[in-house]
Coordinates of C-alpha atoms in Angstrom, one line a residue:
M13 CA -79.0 105.7 -46.2
A14 CA -81.1 103.1 -43.6
T15 CA -81.9 99.2 -44.4
R16 CA -85.1 99.0 -46.4
I17 CA -86.7 96.2 -46.9
H18 CA -89.2 95.2 -50.5
W19 CA -91.7 92.4 -50.3
V20 CA -91.9 91.7 -54.0
L21 CA -95.3 89.4 -54.7
D22 CA -96.3 88.8 -58.1
G23 CA -93.6 91.4 -59.9
R24 CA -94.8 94.1 -58.3
I25 CA -94.0 95.8 -54.4
V26 CA -96.7 95.3 -52.1
Q27 CA -96.6 96.0 -48.6
P28 CA -95.2 94.1 -45.9
P29 CA -96.8 90.6 -45.1
T30 CA -98.5 90.7 -41.8
V31 CA -97.1 87.3 -40.6
A32 CA -93.7 88.3 -41.0
E33 CA -93.5 90.7 -38.5
S34 CA -91.9 88.7 -36.2
G35 CA -89.4 88.2 -37.5
S36 CA -89.5 84.0 -37.6
A37 CA -87.2 82.6 -40.0
T38 CA -89.4 80.0 -40.2
E39 CA -91.9 82.6 -40.9
E40 CA -90.7 84.3 -43.4
R41 CA -89.1 81.0 -45.2
D42 CA -93.4 80.0 -45.8
L43 CA -94.4 83.2 -47.2
M44 CA -91.9 82.4 -50.2
Q45 CA -92.2 78.4 -50.4
R46 CA -96.0 78.9 -49.8
M47 CA -96.6 82.2 -51.2
G48 CA -94.1 83.3 -53.9
Y49 CA -92.8 86.8 -52.1
V50 CA -89.2 87.3 -52.8
K51 CA -87.7 89.6 -50.2
I52 CA -85.8 92.5 -51.0
T53 CA -82.8 93.9 -48.7
A54 CA -81.6 97.3 -49.6
S55 CA -79.0 100.0 -47.8
E56 CA -75.6 101.8 -49.2
Q57 CA -73.6 98.5 -47.3
G58 CA -75.2 96.2 -49.9
T59 CA -78.2 94.8 -51.6
T60 CA -79.7 91.2 -51.1
I61 CA -82.4 89.1 -52.4
R62 CA -83.7 86.4 -51.1
W63 CA -86.3 83.8 -52.3
S64 CA -87.1 80.3 -52.3
M65 CA -87.0 77.7 -55.3
F66 CA -90.3 75.9 -56.8
S67 CA -92.4 78.6 -55.5
R68 CA -94.4 80.8 -58.2
N69 CA -91.7 84.0 -57.9
W70 CA -90.9 83.8 -61.5
A71 CA -92.4 87.5 -62.3
S72 CA -91.0 88.9 -59.0
L73 CA -87.7 87.4 -60.0
F74 CA -87.8 89.0 -63.1
F75 CA -88.9 92.3 -61.2
A76 CA -86.0 92.3 -58.7
A77 CA -83.2 91.4 -61.2
E78 CA -84.1 94.7 -63.2
W79 CA -84.4 95.9 -59.8
L80 CA -80.4 96.0 -59.0
Q81 CA -79.5 98.0 -61.6
G82 CA -79.5 100.9 -60.0
A83 CA -79.1 99.0 -56.4
F84 CA -75.5 99.6 -53.8
G85 CA -73.4 96.7 -54.5
P86 CA -72.1 94.3 -53.7
H87 CA -75.2 91.4 -54.7
H88 CA -75.7 89.5 -52.5
L89 CA -78.5 86.5 -54.2
Q90 CA -79.6 84.0 -51.4
Y91 CA -82.1 81.2 -52.2
Y92 CA -83.7 78.2 -50.6
S93 CA -83.2 74.8 -52.0
A94 CA -83.2 71.9 -50.3
G95 CA -80.8 74.7 -47.9
W96 CA -79.8 77.7 -48.5
F97 CA -77.6 79.6 -50.8
F98 CA -75.6 82.4 -49.9
E99 CA -73.9 84.0 -53.3
R100 CA -72.0 87.2 -53.4
H101 CA -71.9 89.7 -56.6
K102 CA -69.1 92.2 -56.9
Q103 CA -71.7 93.9 -60.5
P104 CA -75.7 94.5 -60.8
W105 CA -75.6 92.7 -64.2
A106 CA -73.8 89.7 -62.5
A107 CA -76.3 89.0 -60.0
A108 CA -79.2 89.5 -62.8
D109 CA -77.9 86.9 -64.2
R110 CA -77.4 84.4 -62.2
I111 CA -81.3 85.0 -61.5
R112 CA -82.3 85.0 -64.4
H113 CA -80.1 81.3 -64.7
L114 CA -81.4 80.2 -61.2
I115 CA -84.9 81.3 -63.0
H116 CA -84.4 78.0 -65.4
K117 CA -83.5 75.8 -63.4
S118 CA -86.1 76.5 -60.7
D119 CA -87.4 72.5 -61.2
V120 CA -84.3 71.1 -60.5
H121 CA -84.9 69.3 -57.0
L122 CA -81.1 67.4 -55.8
S123 CA -80.4 64.9 -55.7
Q124 CA -78.0 65.0 -52.8
S125 CA -77.3 66.8 -49.5
V126 CA -72.6 66.5 -50.4
Y127 CA -71.4 67.4 -53.6
I128 CA -67.4 65.7 -53.4
H129 CA -65.5 67.1 -56.7
K130 CA -61.3 66.4 -56.6
V131 CA -59.3 69.2 -59.1
P132 CA -55.6 69.4 -60.0
E133 CA -53.8 71.0 -56.8
A134 CA -51.6 73.4 -58.7
R135 CA -54.7 75.7 -58.3
C136 CA -54.2 79.7 -58.3
D137 CA -57.2 79.7 -56.1
L138 CA -56.1 77.4 -53.4
P139 CA -55.7 79.0 -50.1
P140 CA -52.4 79.3 -48.1
V141 CA -53.4 76.8 -45.4
L142 CA -53.9 74.3 -47.3
R143 CA -51.4 75.3 -50.0
K144 CA -49.1 74.6 -47.0
A145 CA -50.2 71.3 -45.5
L146 CA -50.0 70.0 -49.1
H147 CA -46.6 71.3 -49.2
D148 CA -45.4 69.7 -45.9
N149 CA -47.5 67.0 -46.3
A150 CA -49.0 67.8 -41.9
A151 CA -50.6 70.6 -40.3
S152 CA -50.8 72.4 -36.8
E153 CA -52.9 70.7 -34.5
D154 CA -55.0 74.0 -33.9
V155 CA -56.6 74.5 -38.5
S156 CA -57.2 70.7 -38.1
I157 CA -58.9 68.0 -37.2
D158 CA -57.8 64.6 -36.0
C159 CA -59.6 60.6 -37.1
A160 CA -58.6 57.7 -36.5
Y161 CA -59.5 54.4 -37.5
D162 CA -62.2 52.1 -35.4
P163 CA -61.4 48.5 -36.2
A164 CA -64.9 47.1 -34.2
S165 CA -66.9 49.4 -36.5
Q166 CA -64.6 50.0 -39.5
R167 CA -65.5 53.7 -39.4
Y168 CA -63.5 56.7 -38.3
R169 CA -64.4 58.5 -35.8
V170 CA -63.1 61.8 -34.3
A171 CA -60.5 61.9 -32.2
R172 CA -59.5 65.8 -31.9
V173 CA -61.0 69.1 -33.4
G174 CA -58.2 71.7 -32.8
P175 CA -60.1 74.8 -31.7
Q176 CA -59.3 77.0 -34.6
S177 CA -60.5 74.5 -37.3
T178 CA -62.8 75.4 -39.5
I179 CA -65.1 73.4 -38.0
A180 CA -64.8 74.7 -34.8
K181 CA -65.6 78.3 -35.5
L182 CA -68.5 77.3 -36.9
W183 CA -70.3 74.8 -34.6
G184 CA -68.3 74.7 -31.6
L185 CA -66.6 72.4 -29.6
N186 CA -68.6 70.4 -27.1
P187 CA -70.8 68.5 -28.0
V188 CA -68.5 67.5 -30.6
S189 CA -69.8 69.5 -33.5
Y190 CA -72.4 68.4 -36.0
P191 CA -70.2 67.9 -38.9
C192 CA -68.0 65.5 -37.1
L193 CA -71.2 62.9 -36.2
S194 CA -70.0 59.8 -37.5
G195 CA -73.1 57.7 -39.3
H196 CA -75.0 60.5 -41.5
S197 CA -74.6 60.9 -45.0
Y198 CA -72.1 63.7 -44.6
D199 CA -69.8 61.3 -42.8
E200 CA -70.4 58.3 -45.6
A201 CA -69.7 60.9 -48.7
V202 CA -66.2 63.0 -47.1
S203 CA -65.1 59.8 -45.3
R204 CA -64.5 57.9 -48.7
A205 CA -61.7 59.9 -48.9
Y206 CA -60.0 58.4 -45.3
P207 CA -58.8 54.4 -46.6
V208 CA -57.7 55.6 -50.0
V209 CA -55.3 58.4 -48.0
T210 CA -53.7 55.8 -45.1
R211 CA -52.8 53.6 -47.4
S212 CA -51.2 55.6 -49.8
G213 CA -49.4 58.2 -47.5
E214 CA -50.5 60.7 -49.5
P215 CA -52.5 63.8 -48.9
H216 CA -55.6 64.4 -50.4
Y217 CA -57.2 68.0 -51.9
D218 CA -60.9 68.2 -52.9
H219 CA -63.6 70.7 -52.7
V220 CA -66.7 70.0 -50.4
Y221 CA -69.9 72.2 -51.5
A222 CA -72.6 70.2 -48.5
A223 CA -75.9 70.5 -47.3
M224 CA -75.5 71.0 -43.2
A225 CA -77.5 72.4 -40.0
S226 CA -75.9 75.5 -38.9
A227 CA -76.5 76.8 -35.3
S228 CA -79.5 79.0 -35.6
G229 CA -80.8 74.5 -37.0
D230 CA -82.0 75.6 -40.1
V231 CA -79.9 74.3 -43.4
V232 CA -77.4 76.4 -44.9
W233 CA -75.2 75.3 -47.9
V234 CA -71.5 75.0 -47.6
P235 CA -68.6 74.9 -49.9
Y236 CA -64.9 74.2 -48.7
Q237 CA -61.4 72.8 -50.5
R238 CA -60.3 70.0 -47.9
V239 CA -57.0 68.6 -48.1
V240 CA -56.8 64.8 -46.5
L241 CA -53.1 63.8 -45.1
P242 CA -52.2 61.2 -43.3
I243 CA -50.9 60.6 -39.4
V244 CA -50.6 57.4 -37.6
Q245 CA -53.7 57.1 -34.7
G246 CA -55.1 55.1 -32.7
R247 CA -55.4 51.4 -31.6
S248 CA -55.3 50.2 -35.8
G249 CA -52.6 52.8 -35.9
K250 CA -54.8 54.6 -39.0
G251 CA -55.7 57.7 -38.6
V252 CA -56.1 61.3 -41.0
R253 CA -55.7 64.7 -40.7
I254 CA -58.0 66.9 -42.2
V255 CA -57.7 70.8 -42.6
T256 CA -60.9 73.2 -44.2
E257 CA -61.1 76.1 -45.4
L258 CA -64.2 77.9 -46.8
A259 CA -63.6 78.6 -50.0
K260 CA -64.8 78.8 -53.7
V261 CA -65.1 76.1 -55.2
D262 CA -65.7 74.0 -59.0
I263 CA -68.8 72.6 -58.1
S264 CA -72.9 74.3 -59.1
P265 CA -76.3 71.3 -57.8
L266 CA -77.5 74.8 -58.8

């Protein structure tokens, strides 16, 4: 079965919109945001439903939720709300239930771009690299990044990015990876745990859900689990080592 793309408008499948033929991500999002299109991509490898929140597309989303019942899995939901969210569901009924839930959330405008939630360390779904970091209170340089405290600016600044760290894999090493840039809202939010770790000498574990610019320039919501470890670093001697893994988080902005 070849990949098939269906465009849904006002609750029914329609002819492909001409403006989308260029394949531009900006044009595609504009179709969804301004005109209310819902895009369905289907093949034997799975089905993807793609749409924009805050658009006049309820009838089309209800249609997509019913259409999923006869579609190949896994079922992927991709929806835009201050950035792209990506979800994967094995069962069509679960994906359909989630679509209906999101319809009722379509008037919810997110008030922040970073959500952080501290959770118990004794979790069964803790990624192995994070579990080891918590147990050893240490981590390999390859899979981590180091931040040193700068007394002049009173900020923690990135001193090293490990080549196998999650940040390096997603955003690269040079120039400094986007999430490592200091001074923006993401940096302000995620660095709040650093002074606590340097003072206590104890590791810190939490979940993060953040809207960040992707390599293509689009904004995507990235869920990850994080361990922050104390290390000696920089002129002040204060520093932290951070290990992250893309993983399911106990945060649901929508």
